[in-house]
Short mmCIF file of C-alpha atoms in Angstrom, two decimals:
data_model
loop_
_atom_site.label_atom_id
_atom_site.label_comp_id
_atom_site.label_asym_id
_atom_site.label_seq_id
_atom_site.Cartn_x
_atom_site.Cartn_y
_atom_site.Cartn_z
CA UNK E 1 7.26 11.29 -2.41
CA UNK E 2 6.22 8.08 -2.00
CA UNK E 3 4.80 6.23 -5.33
CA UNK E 4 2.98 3.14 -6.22
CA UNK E 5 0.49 1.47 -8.76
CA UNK E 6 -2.56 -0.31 -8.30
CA UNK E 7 -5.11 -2.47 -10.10
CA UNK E 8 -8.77 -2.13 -10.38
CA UNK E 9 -10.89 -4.92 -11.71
CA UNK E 10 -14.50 -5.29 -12.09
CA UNK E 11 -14.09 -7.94 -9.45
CA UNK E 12 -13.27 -5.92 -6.73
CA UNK E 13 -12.89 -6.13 -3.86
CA UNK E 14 -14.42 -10.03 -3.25
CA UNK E 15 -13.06 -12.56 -0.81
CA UNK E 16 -14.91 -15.59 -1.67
CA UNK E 17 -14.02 -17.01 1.58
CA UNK E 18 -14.89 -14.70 3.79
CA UNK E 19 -18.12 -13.01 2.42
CA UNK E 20 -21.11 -12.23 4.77
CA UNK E 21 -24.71 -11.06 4.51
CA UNK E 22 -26.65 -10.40 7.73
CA UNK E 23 -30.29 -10.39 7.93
CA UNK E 24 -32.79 -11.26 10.34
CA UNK E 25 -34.16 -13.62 7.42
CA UNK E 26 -33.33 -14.89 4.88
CA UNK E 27 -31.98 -12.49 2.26
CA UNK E 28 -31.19 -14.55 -0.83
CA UNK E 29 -28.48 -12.28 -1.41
CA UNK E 30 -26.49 -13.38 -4.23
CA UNK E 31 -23.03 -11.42 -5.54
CA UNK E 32 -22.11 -11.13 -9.24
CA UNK E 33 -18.23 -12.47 -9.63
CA UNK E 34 -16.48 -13.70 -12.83
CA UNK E 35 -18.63 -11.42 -14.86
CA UNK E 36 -18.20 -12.42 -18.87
CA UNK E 37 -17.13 -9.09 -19.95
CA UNK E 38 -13.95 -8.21 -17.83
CA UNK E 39 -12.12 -5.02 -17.26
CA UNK E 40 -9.15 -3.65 -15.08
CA UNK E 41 -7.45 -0.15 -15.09
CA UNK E 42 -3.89 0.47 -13.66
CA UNK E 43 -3.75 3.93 -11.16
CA UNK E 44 -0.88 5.36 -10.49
CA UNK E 45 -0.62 7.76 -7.33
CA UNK E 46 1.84 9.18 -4.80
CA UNK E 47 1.87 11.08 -1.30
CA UNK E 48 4.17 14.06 -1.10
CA UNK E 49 3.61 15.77 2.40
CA UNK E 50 0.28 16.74 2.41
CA UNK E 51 -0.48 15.88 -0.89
CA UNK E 52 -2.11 13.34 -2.87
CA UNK E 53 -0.89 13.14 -6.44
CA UNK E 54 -2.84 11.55 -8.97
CA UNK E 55 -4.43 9.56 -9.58
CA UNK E 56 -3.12 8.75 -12.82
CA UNK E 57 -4.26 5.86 -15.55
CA UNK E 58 -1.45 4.32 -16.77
CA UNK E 59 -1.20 1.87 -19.53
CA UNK E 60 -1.57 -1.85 -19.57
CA UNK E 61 1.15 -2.28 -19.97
CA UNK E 62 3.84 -0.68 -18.42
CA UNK E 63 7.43 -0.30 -20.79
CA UNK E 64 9.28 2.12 -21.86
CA UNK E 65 6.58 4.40 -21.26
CA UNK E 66 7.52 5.03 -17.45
CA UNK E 67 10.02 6.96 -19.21
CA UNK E 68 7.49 9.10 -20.87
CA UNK E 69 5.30 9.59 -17.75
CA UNK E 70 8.13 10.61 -15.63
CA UNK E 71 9.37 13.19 -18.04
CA UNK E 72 5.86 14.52 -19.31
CA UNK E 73 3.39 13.58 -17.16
CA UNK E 74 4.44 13.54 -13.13
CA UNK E 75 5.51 17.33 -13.72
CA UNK E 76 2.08 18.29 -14.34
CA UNK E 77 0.73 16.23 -12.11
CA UNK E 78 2.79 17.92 -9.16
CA UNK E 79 1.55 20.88 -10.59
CA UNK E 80 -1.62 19.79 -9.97
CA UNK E 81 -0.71 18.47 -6.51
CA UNK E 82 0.03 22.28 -5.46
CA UNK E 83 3.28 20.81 -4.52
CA UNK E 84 5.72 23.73 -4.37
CA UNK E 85 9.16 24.10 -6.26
CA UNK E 86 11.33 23.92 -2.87
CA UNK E 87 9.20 20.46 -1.70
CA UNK E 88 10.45 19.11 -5.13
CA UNK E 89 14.29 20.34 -4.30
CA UNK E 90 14.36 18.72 -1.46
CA UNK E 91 12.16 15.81 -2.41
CA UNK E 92 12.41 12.03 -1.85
CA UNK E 93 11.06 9.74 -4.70
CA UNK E 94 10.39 6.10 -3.97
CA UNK E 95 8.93 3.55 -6.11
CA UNK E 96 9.09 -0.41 -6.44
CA UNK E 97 11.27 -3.00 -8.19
CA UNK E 98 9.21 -3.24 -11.40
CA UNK E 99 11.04 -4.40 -14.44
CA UNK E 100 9.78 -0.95 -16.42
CA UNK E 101 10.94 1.18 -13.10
CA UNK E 102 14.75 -0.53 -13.50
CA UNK E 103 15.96 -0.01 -16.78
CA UNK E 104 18.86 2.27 -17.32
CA UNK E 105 17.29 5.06 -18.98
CA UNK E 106 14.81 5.58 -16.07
CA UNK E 107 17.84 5.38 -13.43
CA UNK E 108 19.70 8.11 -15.21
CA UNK E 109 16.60 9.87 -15.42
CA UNK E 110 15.84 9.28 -11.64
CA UNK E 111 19.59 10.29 -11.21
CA UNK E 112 19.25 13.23 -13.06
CA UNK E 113 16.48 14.75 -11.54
CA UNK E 114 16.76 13.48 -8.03
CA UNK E 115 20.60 13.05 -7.26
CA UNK E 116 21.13 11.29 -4.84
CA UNK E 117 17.37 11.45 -3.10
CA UNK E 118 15.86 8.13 -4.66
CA UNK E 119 14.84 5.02 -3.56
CA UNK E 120 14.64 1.73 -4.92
CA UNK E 121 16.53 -1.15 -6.74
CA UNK E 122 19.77 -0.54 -8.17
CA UNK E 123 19.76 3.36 -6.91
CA UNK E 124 21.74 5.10 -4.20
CA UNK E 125 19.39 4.25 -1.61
CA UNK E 126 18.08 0.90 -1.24
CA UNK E 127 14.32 0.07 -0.51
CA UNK E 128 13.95 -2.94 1.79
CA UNK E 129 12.33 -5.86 -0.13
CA UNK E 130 9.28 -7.71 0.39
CA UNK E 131 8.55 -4.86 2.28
CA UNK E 132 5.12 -2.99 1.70
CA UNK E 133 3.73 -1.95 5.31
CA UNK E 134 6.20 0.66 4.99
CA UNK E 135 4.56 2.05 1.56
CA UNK E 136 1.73 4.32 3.10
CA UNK E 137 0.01 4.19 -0.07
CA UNK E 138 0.13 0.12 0.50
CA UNK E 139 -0.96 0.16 4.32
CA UNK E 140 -3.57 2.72 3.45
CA UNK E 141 -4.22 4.25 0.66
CA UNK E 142 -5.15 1.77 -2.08
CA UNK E 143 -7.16 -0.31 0.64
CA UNK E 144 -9.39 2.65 1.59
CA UNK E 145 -9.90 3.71 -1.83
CA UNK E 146 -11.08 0.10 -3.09
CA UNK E 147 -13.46 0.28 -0.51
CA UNK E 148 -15.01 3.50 -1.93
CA UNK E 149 -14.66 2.65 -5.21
CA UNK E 150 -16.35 -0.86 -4.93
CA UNK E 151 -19.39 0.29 -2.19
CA UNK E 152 -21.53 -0.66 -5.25
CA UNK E 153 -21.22 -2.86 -7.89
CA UNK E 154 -19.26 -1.28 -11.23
CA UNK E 155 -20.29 -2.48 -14.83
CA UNK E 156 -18.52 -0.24 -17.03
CA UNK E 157 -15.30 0.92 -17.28
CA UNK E 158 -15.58 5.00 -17.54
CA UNK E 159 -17.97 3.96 -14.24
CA UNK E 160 -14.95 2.58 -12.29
CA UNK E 161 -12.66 5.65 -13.83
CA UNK E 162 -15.36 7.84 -12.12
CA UNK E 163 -15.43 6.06 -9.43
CA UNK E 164 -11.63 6.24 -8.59
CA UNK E 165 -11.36 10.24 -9.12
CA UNK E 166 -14.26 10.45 -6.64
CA UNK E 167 -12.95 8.51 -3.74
CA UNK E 168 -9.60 10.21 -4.31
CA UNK E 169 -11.12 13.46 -4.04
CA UNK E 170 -12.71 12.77 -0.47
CA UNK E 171 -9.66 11.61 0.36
CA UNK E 172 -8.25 15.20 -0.24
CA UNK E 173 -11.23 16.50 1.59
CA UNK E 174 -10.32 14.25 4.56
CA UNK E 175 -8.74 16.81 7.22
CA UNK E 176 -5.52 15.70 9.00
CA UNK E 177 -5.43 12.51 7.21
CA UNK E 178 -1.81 13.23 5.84
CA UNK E 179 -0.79 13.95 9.36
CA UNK E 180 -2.59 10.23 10.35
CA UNK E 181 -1.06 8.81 7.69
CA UNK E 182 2.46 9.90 8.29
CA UNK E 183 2.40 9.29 12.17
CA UNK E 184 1.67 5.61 11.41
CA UNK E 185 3.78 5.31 8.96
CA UNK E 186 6.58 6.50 11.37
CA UNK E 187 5.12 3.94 14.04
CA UNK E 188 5.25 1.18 11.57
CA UNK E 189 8.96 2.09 11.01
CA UNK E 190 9.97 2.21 14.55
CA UNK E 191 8.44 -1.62 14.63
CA UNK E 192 10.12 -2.36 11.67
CA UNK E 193 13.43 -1.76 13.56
CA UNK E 194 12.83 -3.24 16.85
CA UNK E 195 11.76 -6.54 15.16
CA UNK E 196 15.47 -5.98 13.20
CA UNK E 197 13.18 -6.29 10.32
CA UNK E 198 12.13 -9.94 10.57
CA UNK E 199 8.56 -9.22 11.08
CA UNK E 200 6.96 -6.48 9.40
CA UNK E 201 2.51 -7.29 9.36
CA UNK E 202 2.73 -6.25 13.07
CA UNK E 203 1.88 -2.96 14.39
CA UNK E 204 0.35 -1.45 17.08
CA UNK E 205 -0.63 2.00 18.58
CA UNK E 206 -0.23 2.36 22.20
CA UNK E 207 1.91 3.82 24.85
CA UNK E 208 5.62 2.93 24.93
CA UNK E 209 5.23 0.64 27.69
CA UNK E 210 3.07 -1.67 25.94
CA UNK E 211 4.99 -4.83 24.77
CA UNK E 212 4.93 -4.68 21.16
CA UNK E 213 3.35 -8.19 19.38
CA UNK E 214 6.42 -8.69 17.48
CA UNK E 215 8.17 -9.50 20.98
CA UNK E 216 5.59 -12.12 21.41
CA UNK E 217 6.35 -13.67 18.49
CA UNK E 218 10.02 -13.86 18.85
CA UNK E 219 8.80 -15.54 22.71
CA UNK E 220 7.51 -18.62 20.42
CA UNK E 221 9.61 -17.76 17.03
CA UNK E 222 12.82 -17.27 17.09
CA UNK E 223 14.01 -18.09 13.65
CA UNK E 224 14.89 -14.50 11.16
CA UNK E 225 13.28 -15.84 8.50
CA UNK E 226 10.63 -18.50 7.68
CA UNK E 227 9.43 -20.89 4.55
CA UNK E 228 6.23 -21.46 3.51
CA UNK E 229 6.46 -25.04 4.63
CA UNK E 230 6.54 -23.82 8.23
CA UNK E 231 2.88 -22.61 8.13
CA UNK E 232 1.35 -25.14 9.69
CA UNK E 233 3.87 -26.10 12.60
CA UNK E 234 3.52 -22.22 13.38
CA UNK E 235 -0.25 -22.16 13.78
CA UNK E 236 -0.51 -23.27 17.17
CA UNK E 237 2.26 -20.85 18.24
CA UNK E 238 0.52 -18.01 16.73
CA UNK E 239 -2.67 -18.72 18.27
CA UNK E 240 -0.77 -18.72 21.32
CA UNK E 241 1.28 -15.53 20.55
CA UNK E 242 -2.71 -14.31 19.83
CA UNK E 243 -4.11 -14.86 22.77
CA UNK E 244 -1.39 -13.52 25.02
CA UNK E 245 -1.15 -10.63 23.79
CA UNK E 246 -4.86 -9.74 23.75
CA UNK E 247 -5.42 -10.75 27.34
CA UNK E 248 -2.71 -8.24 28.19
CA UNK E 249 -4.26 -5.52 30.19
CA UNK E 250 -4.27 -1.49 29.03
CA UNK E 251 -5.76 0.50 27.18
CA UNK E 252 -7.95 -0.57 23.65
CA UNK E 253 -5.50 -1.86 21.50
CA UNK E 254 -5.94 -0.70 17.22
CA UNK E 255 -3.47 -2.93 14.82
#
């Protein structure tokens, strides 16, 4: 089961930067942003198999009771799931570096309970860091639900609550999504390891003899690892990198 926690603001979704209204005329659309009366709600969710667990509100902030949901409150919330007692015997758990998710009485819970099948910081199996295209819930989930959850403007809190167990819920009604979800995720993987992990925003699916972009990159970037200093020197080769790969012939390209 893959796990991972989210905020939702009464922002948003808003990219000041990049925000468009077209209209034949002129709309005089305006958008509400830095409202005076602010509010946020942490979610909680996972992806076991087929199933979506959660969503779950979680405190503000998160201590010592991770503890408390993992012992009280996942349980019922696989029960929930419909996920069946041999899927949790032979069940993964993953979840990220967070102070709260490190402390020794959570790993000997997470030992405990999982053995030897869990995966994170300072547990048997380590999760890559810096790494969230491989969290489905990172690639996909939280992005599709924000953009649910924020078609309309929210004012209230309970309205955003709402608002986050509906867009859940059609993604439950969403047939073969799981199936979509876990054949990228696979994809993204097998990327992950021909770039020897150095690059890990690039994906594509295609056929196997389609170059992937990450070679293109390495054509013009050969360095592992790079600082933020190297941004702009690294423009012009991207652009490059861009272009080369999108005048590559074959079939519709999706990334």
């Amino acid at each position: 089961m893959v796990t991972d926690k989210s905020t939702f603001t009464r922002e948003g979704m808003l990219n000041s930067l990049n925000f468009h209204v077209w209209s034949e005329e002129n709309p005089h659309a305006t958008r509400t942003r830095a409202a005076q009366e602010c509010f946020s709600v942490n979610v909680w969710a996972g992806i076991a198999g087929d199933h979506l667990v959660g969503p779950y509100l979680l405190s503000e902030r998160l201590t010592a009771n991770y503890l408390i949901f993992l012992q009280q409150v996942l349980p019922q919330l696989l029960d929930d799931a419909h996920v069946s007692a041999a899927m949790r015997y032979s069940m993964w758990f993953q979840h990220d570096g967070a102070p709260s998710h490190y402390s020794i009485d959570v790993r000997l819970h997470l030992n405990a309970t999982y053995g030897q099948l869990w995966i994170r910081r300072g547990c048997p199996v380590l999760w890559p860091a810096r790494s969230p295209d491989l969290t489905c819930l990172n690639y996909y989930l939280w992005g599709y639900v924000k953009a649910l959850v924020f078609e309309t403007p929210v004012n209230r809190a309970d309205d955003l609550v709402a608002c986050i167990a509906a867009a859940a819920g059609k993604v439950r009604d969403t047939p073969g999504i799981s199936a979509n979800v876990r054949s990228s995720r696979r994809r993204t993987c097998g990327a992950c390891i021909t770039a020897r992990g150095r690059v890990r925003k690039w994906a594509v699916v295609g056929n196997d003899n389609w170059i992937h972009p990450t070679a293109l990159i390495f054509e013009v970037i050969p360095e592992p690892h790079l600082s933020s200093k190297e941004a702009n020197r690294l423009r012009p080769a991207f652009v490059v990198v861009k272009g080369n790969f999108l005048n590559r012939s074959g079939p519709p390209l999706s990334v």
